[in-house]
Amino acid sequence: MTKLDFSVVIDNLPLLLEGLWLTIFFTVTSLALGMVIGVVVAIFRVCPIRSLKIVGLVFVEAIRGTPLLVLLFILYYALPQVGIRLSAFTAGILGLGINAGAYIAEIFRAGIESIPVGQVEAARSVGMSYGQTMRKIILPQAGTVVLPPLTNEAISQVKATSLVSTIAVAELLRAGQQIISMTFAAVEIYAAVAVLYLMVNLTLAWLARRLEAKQSRGRRRIGQINEVGV
Amino acid sequence: MEPMIRVSNLCKQFGSLLVVDDISLDVAQGEVVVVIGPSGSGKSTFLRCMNFLEAPTSGQILIRGKPLGIYVDGSGRTRPLPPRELNVQRAEIGMVFQHFNLWPHMTAFENVILGPMLVRKLSRDEATARAEKLLRRVGLFEKRLSFPQNLSGGQQQRVAIARALALEPRIMLFDEATSALDPEMIREVLDVMMDLARGGMTMVVVTHEMGFARSVADRVIFLDQGKLLEAGPPAQIFDSPTHPRTRDFLSKIL
């Protein structure tokens, strides 16, 4: 067995960090796209217009039911056949964003539906429109409810970006693979790649905890049950 | 003078279950009608039809002569009212719920000003003046910056009443407004309701508080299994009910 030599990581750190930067870039842009798609589709799914409900449902089921990798391949390798040529970057952001959008839509829908219907009845009884009720009563509260599952989704997204390595984007995983093809230091480099992913996700998780703490300041949370001495 | 509320042959069905069975009722301006009856008699559903939280299966409700929630189009067909107009109708009818339904992410004060600002298009200053007056009236001015979770049940319900009154409705509906309250808090809410009644508000009150009904109601109606079985002044209903089921119900609770 060859001896492990982690100096190869130091030597190739710039390349790895470039890859890390791209990973973060793809995560942020695809999550942004996913949030926009997610909120829109969630509202489609809960609003009283039947045709929009169906569009929302079909979108969510189609995207959740097929592998992200297949979607990326369709966008990058299959579309050119019908004349649409997307760059690897565009295909990557689109694919990741659409995928995130489907999961975020379900998270938002659950958040919206978690608001007790009595509050909606009170709003409608006072004469508020559906839109006003959404904007002032439901969405502000749903925002707090969706925070934990959304941070989960963000962490998933960081890992999902590794798939764009298959459509010729030199993000972190691909950068690692390129270094290995030159140095053959598979163990050291993959370990470094894993650690870098982990660092991003641990930071995300820490940020999430801070956000949650700030949002539930002064509000009793159900999770505090073990503090009651029951 | 035309009645404030005219309910004609109201029926409400949920699936195969007929919950409101052919009820007709007139409520005059300034009248206080109290609705009593056993659980499951359709009282709440009947009340909720009156601000169109439930859409009637058949029959109609006129509010000051105008049909609630529906209109008749050029070819004589009955169609649902467009949302914008239904919202206007609903603003004229205040509703107070058994479980208060205050918006928990807003203070008491914010709960009360939201309606007037969004629906009556009041400025923040105008809405503030109105809210302060109403919160004083229900005795909660000092608590106006509290969140609902920091208020007792009785206090939350009084805020809910102020919130409904902030729209300056012509009619107030109360759906078992004190049923979820601890006994010592029921009085404070009933006092507010009594005060409203004496001020000439048209009220329809679903309640189990017979003392309130006896002293404040102009008319008491008894519902059982979706049907309006008996109606009359409180003294008549409580002291000499005619229908056997009314007698049976009253014997259980009085």
Coordinates of C-alpha atoms in Angstrom, one line a residue:
Chain A
M1 CA 0.0 0.0 0.0
T2 CA 1.3 3.5 -0.9
K3 CA 1.8 5.9 1.9
L4 CA -0.7 8.7 2.2
D5 CA 0.7 12.2 1.4
F6 CA -1.6 15.1 2.1
S7 CA 0.8 17.7 0.7
V8 CA -0.8 16.9 -2.6
V9 CA -3.9 18.7 -1.3
I10 CA -1.9 21.8 -0.4
D11 CA -0.2 21.8 -3.8
N12 CA -3.5 21.7 -5.6
L13 CA -5.5 23.9 -3.2
P14 CA -6.1 26.7 -5.7
L15 CA -7.7 24.3 -8.1
L16 CA -9.8 22.8 -5.4
L17 CA -10.9 26.2 -4.2
E18 CA -11.8 27.3 -7.7
G19 CA -14.0 24.2 -7.8
L20 CA -15.5 25.1 -4.4
W21 CA -16.3 28.5 -5.6
L22 CA -18.2 27.1 -8.5
T23 CA -20.1 24.7 -6.2
I24 CA -21.1 27.6 -4.0
F25 CA -22.1 29.7 -7.1
F26 CA -24.3 26.9 -8.5
T27 CA -25.8 26.3 -5.1
V28 CA -26.8 30.0 -4.5
T29 CA -28.1 30.6 -8.0
S30 CA -30.0 27.4 -8.3
L31 CA -31.5 27.9 -4.8
A32 CA -32.6 31.4 -5.8
L33 CA -34.2 30.1 -8.9
G34 CA -35.7 27.3 -6.9
M35 CA -37.3 29.7 -4.3
V36 CA -39.0 31.7 -7.1
I37 CA -40.3 28.6 -8.8
G38 CA -41.2 27.0 -5.4
V39 CA -43.3 29.9 -4.1
V40 CA -45.1 30.2 -7.4
V41 CA -45.9 26.5 -7.7
A42 CA -46.9 26.3 -4.0
I43 CA -49.4 29.1 -4.5
F44 CA -50.6 27.3 -7.7
R45 CA -51.2 24.2 -5.6
V46 CA -53.2 26.0 -2.8
C47 CA -55.2 28.5 -4.8
P48 CA -58.8 27.9 -5.8
I49 CA -58.2 27.8 -9.5
R50 CA -58.4 24.2 -10.6
S51 CA -56.2 24.5 -13.8
L52 CA -53.3 26.0 -11.8
K53 CA -53.6 23.3 -9.1
I54 CA -53.2 20.7 -11.8
V55 CA -50.2 22.5 -13.4
G56 CA -48.6 22.6 -10.0
L57 CA -49.2 19.0 -9.2
V58 CA -47.9 17.8 -12.6
F59 CA -44.7 19.8 -12.2
V60 CA -44.0 18.6 -8.7
E61 CA -44.7 14.9 -9.5
A62 CA -42.7 15.0 -12.8
I63 CA -39.6 16.6 -11.3
R64 CA -39.6 14.7 -8.0
G65 CA -40.3 11.4 -9.8
T66 CA -37.3 11.6 -12.2
P67 CA -33.6 11.7 -11.3
L68 CA -31.9 15.1 -11.3
L69 CA -29.2 13.5 -13.4
V70 CA -31.7 12.6 -16.1
L71 CA -33.0 16.2 -16.1
L72 CA -29.5 17.6 -16.4
F73 CA -28.7 15.2 -19.3
I74 CA -31.9 16.2 -21.1
L75 CA -31.0 19.9 -20.8
Y76 CA -27.4 19.5 -21.8
Y77 CA -27.3 16.5 -24.1
A78 CA -30.8 16.0 -25.5
L79 CA -32.1 19.5 -26.2
P80 CA -29.4 20.2 -28.9
Q81 CA -31.2 17.5 -30.9
V82 CA -34.3 19.8 -31.1
G83 CA -32.2 22.8 -31.8
I84 CA -31.8 24.3 -28.3
R85 CA -28.2 24.5 -27.3
L86 CA -27.6 25.5 -23.7
S87 CA -24.2 26.1 -22.2
A88 CA -23.2 23.8 -19.4
F89 CA -23.6 26.6 -16.9
T90 CA -27.1 27.4 -18.1
A91 CA -28.2 23.8 -18.2
G92 CA -26.7 23.3 -14.7
I93 CA -28.4 26.2 -13.1
L94 CA -31.7 25.5 -14.8
G95 CA -31.7 21.8 -14.0
L96 CA -30.7 22.4 -10.4
G97 CA -33.1 25.2 -10.0
I98 CA -36.1 23.4 -11.4
N99 CA -35.3 20.4 -9.2
A100 CA -35.0 22.5 -6.1
G101 CA -38.2 24.3 -7.1
A102 CA -40.2 21.1 -7.0
Y103 CA -39.1 20.3 -3.4
I104 CA -39.3 23.9 -2.2
A105 CA -42.8 24.1 -3.6
E106 CA -43.9 21.2 -1.4
I107 CA -42.1 22.7 1.6
F108 CA -44.0 26.0 1.1
R109 CA -47.3 24.3 0.5
A110 CA -46.9 22.4 3.8
G111 CA -46.1 25.7 5.5
I112 CA -49.1 27.4 4.0
E113 CA -51.4 24.6 4.9
S114 CA -50.1 24.5 8.5
I115 CA -51.6 27.9 9.2
P116 CA -54.9 27.2 11.2
V117 CA -57.9 27.7 8.9
G118 CA -59.6 29.8 11.7
Q119 CA -57.1 32.6 11.0
V120 CA -58.0 32.6 7.3
E121 CA -61.7 32.6 8.2
A122 CA -61.2 35.6 10.5
A123 CA -59.3 37.4 7.7
R124 CA -62.0 36.7 5.1
S125 CA -64.8 37.6 7.6
V126 CA -63.2 41.0 8.0
G127 CA -63.5 41.5 4.3
M128 CA -59.9 40.8 3.3
S129 CA -59.3 39.4 -0.2
Y130 CA -57.6 36.1 -0.9
G131 CA -54.4 37.9 -1.9
Q132 CA -54.4 40.2 1.2
T133 CA -54.9 37.1 3.4
M134 CA -52.0 35.4 1.8
R135 CA -49.7 38.4 2.0
K136 CA -50.5 39.6 5.5
I137 CA -51.6 36.5 7.4
I138 CA -50.4 33.2 5.8
L139 CA -47.1 33.9 4.1
P140 CA -45.5 35.8 7.0
Q141 CA -46.3 32.9 9.4
A142 CA -45.5 30.2 6.8
G143 CA -42.0 31.8 6.5
T144 CA -41.1 30.8 10.0
V145 CA -42.5 27.3 9.6
V146 CA -40.6 26.5 6.4
L147 CA -37.2 27.6 7.7
P148 CA -36.0 24.2 9.0
P149 CA -37.0 22.2 6.0
L150 CA -35.6 24.9 3.7
T151 CA -32.2 24.8 5.3
N152 CA -32.4 21.0 4.8
E153 CA -33.0 21.6 1.2
A154 CA -30.1 24.0 0.9
I155 CA -27.8 21.4 2.3
S156 CA -29.2 18.9 -0.2
Q157 CA -28.6 21.4 -2.9
V158 CA -24.9 21.8 -2.1
K159 CA -24.5 18.1 -2.5
A160 CA -26.7 18.0 -5.7
T161 CA -24.4 20.4 -7.4
S162 CA -21.8 17.6 -7.6
L163 CA -24.0 16.2 -10.4
V164 CA -23.1 19.0 -12.8
S165 CA -19.7 17.5 -12.9
T166 CA -21.2 15.1 -15.4
I167 CA -22.1 17.9 -17.8
A168 CA -18.6 19.3 -18.0
V169 CA -18.7 21.9 -15.3
A170 CA -15.4 22.1 -13.3
E171 CA -17.1 22.4 -9.9
L172 CA -15.6 20.9 -6.7
L173 CA -16.0 17.2 -7.5
R174 CA -14.8 17.5 -11.1
A175 CA -11.8 19.6 -10.0
G176 CA -11.0 16.8 -7.5
Q177 CA -11.2 14.2 -10.3
Q178 CA -9.0 16.2 -12.6
I179 CA -6.3 16.5 -9.8
I180 CA -6.5 12.8 -9.2
S181 CA -6.0 12.1 -12.9
M182 CA -2.7 14.0 -12.6
T183 CA -1.5 12.9 -9.2
F184 CA -3.3 9.5 -8.6
A185 CA -3.8 10.6 -4.9
A186 CA -7.3 9.4 -4.8
V187 CA -7.7 9.0 -1.0
E188 CA -6.2 12.3 -0.1
I189 CA -8.0 14.3 -2.8
Y190 CA -11.4 12.7 -2.2
A191 CA -11.0 13.2 1.5
A192 CA -10.2 16.9 0.9
V193 CA -13.2 17.2 -1.4
A194 CA -15.5 15.6 1.2
V195 CA -14.1 17.9 3.9
L196 CA -14.7 21.0 1.8
Y197 CA -18.4 20.0 1.1
L198 CA -18.7 19.3 4.8
M199 CA -17.4 22.8 5.7
V200 CA -19.9 24.4 3.5
N201 CA -22.8 22.4 4.9
L202 CA -21.7 22.9 8.5
T203 CA -21.7 26.6 7.9
L204 CA -25.1 26.5 6.4
A205 CA -26.4 24.4 9.3
W206 CA -25.0 26.9 11.8
L207 CA -26.5 29.9 9.9
A208 CA -29.8 28.0 9.9
R209 CA -29.7 27.6 13.7
R210 CA -29.0 31.3 14.2
L211 CA -31.9 32.3 11.9
E212 CA -34.3 29.9 13.7
A213 CA -33.3 31.3 17.1
K214 CA -33.8 34.8 15.9
Q215 CA -37.2 34.1 14.4
S216 CA -38.6 32.3 17.4
R217 CA -37.4 34.9 19.9
G218 CA -40.1 35.2 22.6
R219 CA -42.3 32.7 20.9
R220 CA -42.9 29.3 22.6
R221 CA -41.8 26.4 20.4
I222 CA -43.3 22.9 20.6
G223 CA -39.8 21.5 20.8
Q224 CA -39.3 23.0 24.3
I225 CA -41.3 20.2 25.8
N226 CA -38.4 18.8 27.7
E227 CA -37.9 22.1 29.5
V228 CA -41.2 21.8 31.2
G229 CA -40.1 19.0 33.5
V230 CA -42.8 16.7 32.3
Chain B
M1 CA -89.0 48.6 7.2
E2 CA -87.1 45.9 5.5
P3 CA -85.3 43.4 7.8
M4 CA -81.6 43.7 8.3
I5 CA -81.2 40.0 7.6
R6 CA -83.8 37.8 5.8
V7 CA -83.1 34.1 5.6
S8 CA -85.4 32.3 3.3
N9 CA -85.6 28.5 3.2
L10 CA -81.9 28.0 3.9
C11 CA -80.5 24.5 3.4
K12 CA -76.9 23.4 3.8
Q13 CA -75.8 19.9 3.0
F14 CA -72.3 18.4 3.5
G15 CA -72.2 15.4 1.2
S16 CA -75.3 13.4 2.2
L17 CA -75.7 15.1 5.6
L18 CA -78.3 17.8 5.8
V19 CA -77.1 20.1 8.5
V20 CA -79.4 23.1 8.0
D21 CA -82.9 22.1 7.0
D22 CA -85.1 24.7 5.5
I23 CA -84.7 27.6 8.0
S24 CA -86.4 30.9 7.5
L25 CA -85.8 33.9 9.7
D26 CA -86.0 37.7 9.7
V27 CA -83.8 39.8 11.9
A28 CA -84.8 43.4 12.2
Q29 CA -82.3 46.3 12.6
G30 CA -81.1 46.5 16.2
E31 CA -82.6 43.2 17.1
V32 CA -80.6 40.6 19.2
V33 CA -81.5 37.0 18.2
V34 CA -80.0 34.3 20.3
V35 CA -79.7 30.8 18.8
I36 CA -79.8 27.8 21.2
G37 CA -79.9 24.1 20.6
P38 CA -78.0 20.8 21.2
S39 CA -74.6 20.1 19.7
G40 CA -74.9 19.1 16.1
S41 CA -78.1 21.0 15.6
G42 CA -76.6 23.1 12.8
K43 CA -76.3 26.4 14.9
S44 CA -72.8 27.2 13.8
T45 CA -73.3 26.2 10.2
F46 CA -76.5 28.3 10.1
L47 CA -74.5 31.3 11.5
R48 CA -71.6 30.8 9.2
C49 CA -74.0 30.9 6.2
M50 CA -74.8 34.5 7.3
N51 CA -71.4 35.8 6.3
F52 CA -71.0 33.2 3.5
L53 CA -68.2 31.3 5.2
E54 CA -70.5 28.4 4.2
A55 CA -72.3 28.7 0.9
P56 CA -75.9 27.6 1.2
T57 CA -76.9 24.5 -0.8
S58 CA -80.3 26.1 -1.4
G59 CA -82.3 29.0 -0.2
Q60 CA -81.1 32.6 0.1
I61 CA -80.0 35.2 2.5
L62 CA -80.7 38.9 2.0
I63 CA -78.7 41.5 3.9
R64 CA -80.6 44.8 3.8
G65 CA -82.5 43.5 0.8
K66 CA -79.4 42.5 -1.2
P67 CA -78.6 38.8 -1.8
L68 CA -75.5 37.6 0.1
G69 CA -72.8 35.9 -1.9
I70 CA -74.8 35.5 -5.1
Y71 CA -76.4 37.5 -7.9
V72 CA -78.9 36.8 -10.6
D73 CA -77.4 37.4 -14.1
G74 CA -79.1 38.6 -17.2
S75 CA -80.5 35.2 -18.2
G76 CA -82.0 34.7 -14.7
R77 CA -79.4 32.2 -13.5
T78 CA -78.0 32.4 -9.9
R79 CA -74.2 32.9 -9.9
P80 CA -71.7 33.4 -7.2
L81 CA -70.8 37.0 -6.5
P82 CA -67.3 38.1 -7.7
P83 CA -64.8 38.0 -4.8
R84 CA -64.4 41.7 -4.6
E85 CA -68.1 42.3 -4.0
L86 CA -68.4 39.4 -1.5
N87 CA -65.5 41.0 0.5
V88 CA -67.4 44.2 0.6
Q89 CA -70.5 42.4 1.9
R90 CA -68.4 40.5 4.5
A91 CA -67.0 43.8 5.8
E92 CA -70.5 44.8 6.8
I93 CA -70.9 41.6 8.9
G94 CA -68.6 41.1 11.9
M95 CA -67.9 37.6 13.1
V96 CA -66.5 36.6 16.4
F97 CA -65.3 33.0 16.7
Q98 CA -65.3 30.4 19.5
H99 CA -61.5 30.1 19.3
F100 CA -60.9 33.9 18.8
N101 CA -58.7 33.3 15.7
L102 CA -56.5 36.3 16.4
W103 CA -53.4 36.6 14.1
P104 CA -50.6 35.4 16.4
H105 CA -47.8 37.2 14.6
M106 CA -49.3 40.6 15.3
T107 CA -50.0 42.6 18.4
A108 CA -53.5 43.2 19.6
F109 CA -53.3 46.7 18.2
E110 CA -52.1 45.4 14.8
N111 CA -54.9 42.8 14.7
V112 CA -57.4 45.6 15.0
I113 CA -55.9 48.1 12.5
L114 CA -55.3 45.6 9.7
G115 CA -58.9 45.3 8.6
P116 CA -59.8 49.0 8.4
M117 CA -56.5 49.8 6.6
L118 CA -56.8 47.0 4.0
V119 CA -60.5 46.8 3.5
R120 CA -61.8 50.3 4.4
K121 CA -58.7 51.9 3.0
L122 CA -58.2 54.0 6.2
S123 CA -54.8 55.7 6.7
R124 CA -52.6 54.4 9.5
D125 CA -53.5 57.4 11.6
E126 CA -57.2 57.0 11.1
A127 CA -57.0 53.3 11.8
T128 CA -54.9 53.9 14.8
A129 CA -57.5 56.4 16.3
R130 CA -60.3 53.9 15.6
A131 CA -58.4 51.0 17.1
E132 CA -57.4 52.9 20.3
K133 CA -61.0 53.9 20.8
L134 CA -62.3 50.3 20.4
L135 CA -59.6 48.8 22.6
R136 CA -60.5 51.3 25.3
R137 CA -64.1 50.4 24.8
V138 CA -63.4 46.7 25.4
G139 CA -61.0 47.6 28.3
L140 CA -57.8 46.5 26.7
F141 CA -56.0 49.7 25.8
E142 CA -53.1 49.0 28.2
K143 CA -52.6 45.6 26.5
R144 CA -52.6 46.9 23.0
L145 CA -49.0 46.0 22.3
S146 CA -49.3 42.5 23.7
F147 CA -49.2 39.5 21.4
P148 CA -52.2 37.2 21.6
Q149 CA -50.2 34.4 23.3
N150 CA -49.6 36.8 26.2
L151 CA -53.3 37.5 26.7
S152 CA -55.8 35.4 28.5
G153 CA -58.7 33.9 26.7
G154 CA -61.1 36.5 27.8
Q155 CA -58.7 39.3 26.7
Q156 CA -58.1 37.6 23.3
Q157 CA -61.8 37.4 22.7
R158 CA -62.3 41.1 23.6
V159 CA -59.6 42.0 21.1
A160 CA -61.4 39.8 18.6
I161 CA -64.6 41.7 19.2
A162 CA -62.7 45.0 18.8
R163 CA -61.2 43.7 15.5
A164 CA -64.6 42.9 14.1
L165 CA -66.0 46.2 15.2
A166 CA -63.2 48.1 13.6
L167 CA -64.8 47.5 10.2
E168 CA -67.9 49.3 11.6
P169 CA -70.3 46.5 10.6
R170 CA -74.1 46.8 10.7
I171 CA -74.4 43.2 11.9
M172 CA -72.4 41.2 14.5
L173 CA -72.4 37.4 14.5
F174 CA -71.1 35.5 17.6
D175 CA -70.3 31.8 17.2
E176 CA -70.2 30.4 20.8
A177 CA -68.0 33.3 21.7
T178 CA -67.7 32.2 25.4
S179 CA -67.7 28.5 25.0
A180 CA -63.9 28.2 25.0
L181 CA -63.4 30.4 28.0
D182 CA -62.7 29.7 31.7
P183 CA -65.8 30.6 33.7
E184 CA -64.2 33.6 35.4
M185 CA -63.6 35.2 32.0
I186 CA -67.0 34.7 30.5
R187 CA -68.4 37.7 32.4
E188 CA -66.0 40.2 30.8
V189 CA -66.9 39.1 27.3
L190 CA -70.6 39.0 27.9
D191 CA -70.4 42.5 29.3
V192 CA -68.9 43.7 26.1
M193 CA -71.6 41.9 24.1
M194 CA -74.3 43.4 26.3
D195 CA -72.9 46.8 25.9
L196 CA -73.0 46.3 22.1
A197 CA -76.6 45.1 22.2
R198 CA -77.7 48.1 24.3
G199 CA -76.0 50.4 21.7
G200 CA -78.4 49.1 19.1
M201 CA -76.2 46.6 17.2
T202 CA -78.0 43.9 15.2
M203 CA -76.7 40.7 16.6
V204 CA -77.1 37.0 16.0
V205 CA -75.6 35.0 18.9
V206 CA -75.1 31.3 19.1
T207 CA -74.6 30.5 22.8
H208 CA -75.1 28.2 25.7
E209 CA -75.3 31.2 28.1
M210 CA -78.9 31.2 29.0
G211 CA -78.6 34.1 31.5
F212 CA -77.3 36.3 28.7
A213 CA -80.1 35.1 26.4
R214 CA -82.7 35.8 29.0
S215 CA -81.5 39.4 29.8
V216 CA -80.3 40.6 26.4
A217 CA -82.1 38.7 23.6
D218 CA -85.1 40.2 21.9
R219 CA -85.9 36.8 20.5
V220 CA -84.6 33.3 21.1
I221 CA -84.7 30.6 18.5
F222 CA -84.3 26.9 19.1
L223 CA -82.6 24.7 16.5
D224 CA -82.5 20.9 16.6
Q225 CA -81.2 18.6 13.9
G226 CA -81.0 21.5 11.4
K227 CA -84.6 22.6 11.9
L228 CA -85.9 25.7 13.5
L229 CA -88.4 24.2 16.0
E230 CA -89.4 27.2 18.1
A231 CA -88.9 30.9 18.2
G232 CA -90.1 33.6 20.6
P233 CA -89.3 36.2 23.3
P234 CA -86.9 34.8 25.9
A235 CA -89.5 34.7 28.7
Q236 CA -91.7 32.6 26.5
I237 CA -89.0 30.1 25.4
F238 CA -87.5 29.6 28.8
D239 CA -90.6 29.7 30.9
S240 CA -93.2 28.1 28.7
P241 CA -91.7 26.3 25.7
T242 CA -94.2 24.6 23.5
H243 CA -92.2 22.1 21.4
P244 CA -91.4 18.9 23.3
R245 CA -87.8 18.9 22.1
T246 CA -87.3 22.5 23.4
R247 CA -88.6 21.4 26.7
D248 CA -86.3 18.4 26.7
F249 CA -83.2 20.5 25.8
L250 CA -84.0 23.2 28.4
S251 CA -84.6 20.6 31.1
K252 CA -81.1 19.3 30.6
I253 CA -79.3 22.6 30.8
L254 CA -81.4 24.8 33.1

